[in-house]
Amino acid sequence: MSAELLAASGIEAGYGKVQVLWGAGLSVQDGETVVLLGANGAGKTSLLKVLMGLIPLWRGALQFAGLDMAHLRTDRRVRAGLAYMSEIGCFPGLTVEENIRIGGQFVASAELGRRMKELYDIFPAIAERRDTLASSLSGGQRKMLGIAKALAGRPKLLIMDEPSAGLSPRLVAEVIDVLGRLGGQGLSLLIAEQNVNFLSLADRVYTLDGGRIGFTGSVAEMHDNDALRRAYFGLK
Ligand code: ATP
């Protein structure tokens, strides 16, 4: 059995006095791709931000790679092997190369040089534009840059917030293809999405609704559940 990489349980958090997460929990095994599926406002971004320490955890437990992360600073979580890609994914006012350098800020410079070369091999379209401002890239290239930036520090787990945001169906398919290849090479992925096409990548799925986890299981099990099939696949 593979080792547990991330384990979150009983997560409660919110903004000011407004609670948005109500005991949510999830886990990711080493090498696993997990999709967190939920509609707008379900709390996906909030849950990912709690995992990264970008908003405080009110109550609950959070472990990553055997470390208690519940109240660790974000930079320490990154050093421990977590990477986060927000919906925007990169800094538009910086060049491609500057973005990747920020993603690899905790990596020694010789190692970062090697890593950058590997990333440019994986993403040739951005390699050609390394001195270009991210704001001048197409939406698809910007997303690939976001992924390259997040991978610069060789994370153990890449946490992604709606990688489909703002992309055409063709570009969504390209992103899914890249993530499938990365997952196939052993990278662990936690992807928050409302686009069910990402389920093709999922070893396991969680649904989030109103700040609570509903279903957890495989995509096949989701299809076997009448209510989920209707809610997420629009099928009778
Ligand atoms: P989306 O797909 O729209 O990003 P989501 O599933 O990621 O949705 P969240 O962004 O986590 O959901 O939002 C969950 C709830 O928290 C929503 O009711 C939202 O209005 C609220 N919320 C999010 N950010 C803030 C904030 N900074 N201050 C106050 N409330 C917030």
Short mmCIF file of C-alpha atoms and ligand atoms in Angstrom, two decimals, residues 15 20 38-47 87 161-162 194, ligand 1:
data_model
loop_
_atom_site.label_atom_id
_atom_site.label_comp_id
_atom_site.label_asym_id
_atom_site.label_seq_id
_atom_site.Cartn_x
_atom_site.Cartn_y
_atom_site.Cartn_z
CA TYR A 15 -13.33 34.68 6.89
CA VAL A 20 -17.20 28.40 5.23
CA GLY A 38 -17.58 21.27 -6.24
CA ALA A 39 -19.70 24.09 -7.61
CA ASN A 40 -18.90 27.80 -7.33
CA GLY A 41 -18.80 28.83 -3.70
CA ALA A 42 -18.60 25.25 -2.36
CA GLY A 43 -15.40 26.16 -0.50
CA LYS A 44 -12.75 24.53 -2.73
CA THR A 45 -10.44 27.56 -2.79
CA SER A 46 -10.86 28.04 0.95
CA LEU A 47 -9.97 24.41 1.65
CA GLU A 87 -6.46 30.12 -10.52
CA ASP A 161 -7.10 25.54 -7.90
CA GLU A 162 -9.31 25.24 -11.00
CA GLN A 194 -15.88 22.05 -11.30
P1 ATP B 1 -15.17 29.30 -6.77
O1 ATP B 1 -15.17 28.20 -7.75
O2 ATP B 1 -16.20 30.34 -7.05
O3 ATP B 1 -13.81 29.85 -6.45
P2 ATP B 1 -14.99 27.78 -4.32
O4 ATP B 1 -15.61 26.43 -4.24
O5 ATP B 1 -13.52 27.85 -4.52
O6 ATP B 1 -15.72 28.62 -5.42
P3 ATP B 1 -14.56 29.56 -2.11
O7 ATP B 1 -13.93 30.58 -2.99
O8 ATP B 1 -13.71 28.82 -1.15
O9 ATP B 1 -15.39 28.52 -2.99
O10 ATP B 1 -15.74 30.28 -1.32
C1 ATP B 1 -16.50 29.63 -0.29
C2 ATP B 1 -17.34 30.67 0.42
O11 ATP B 1 -16.48 31.59 1.10
C3 ATP B 1 -18.22 31.51 -0.51
O12 ATP B 1 -19.46 31.70 0.13
C4 ATP B 1 -17.46 32.80 -0.62
O13 ATP B 1 -18.35 33.88 -0.83
C5 ATP B 1 -16.78 32.91 0.73
N1 ATP B 1 -15.51 33.65 0.62
C6 ATP B 1 -14.47 33.34 -0.19
N2 ATP B 1 -13.45 34.21 -0.02
C7 ATP B 1 -13.88 35.11 0.91
C8 ATP B 1 -13.28 36.25 1.53
N3 ATP B 1 -12.04 36.64 1.23
N4 ATP B 1 -14.01 36.91 2.44
C9 ATP B 1 -15.27 36.51 2.78
N5 ATP B 1 -15.89 35.44 2.25
C10 ATP B 1 -15.20 34.75 1.32
#
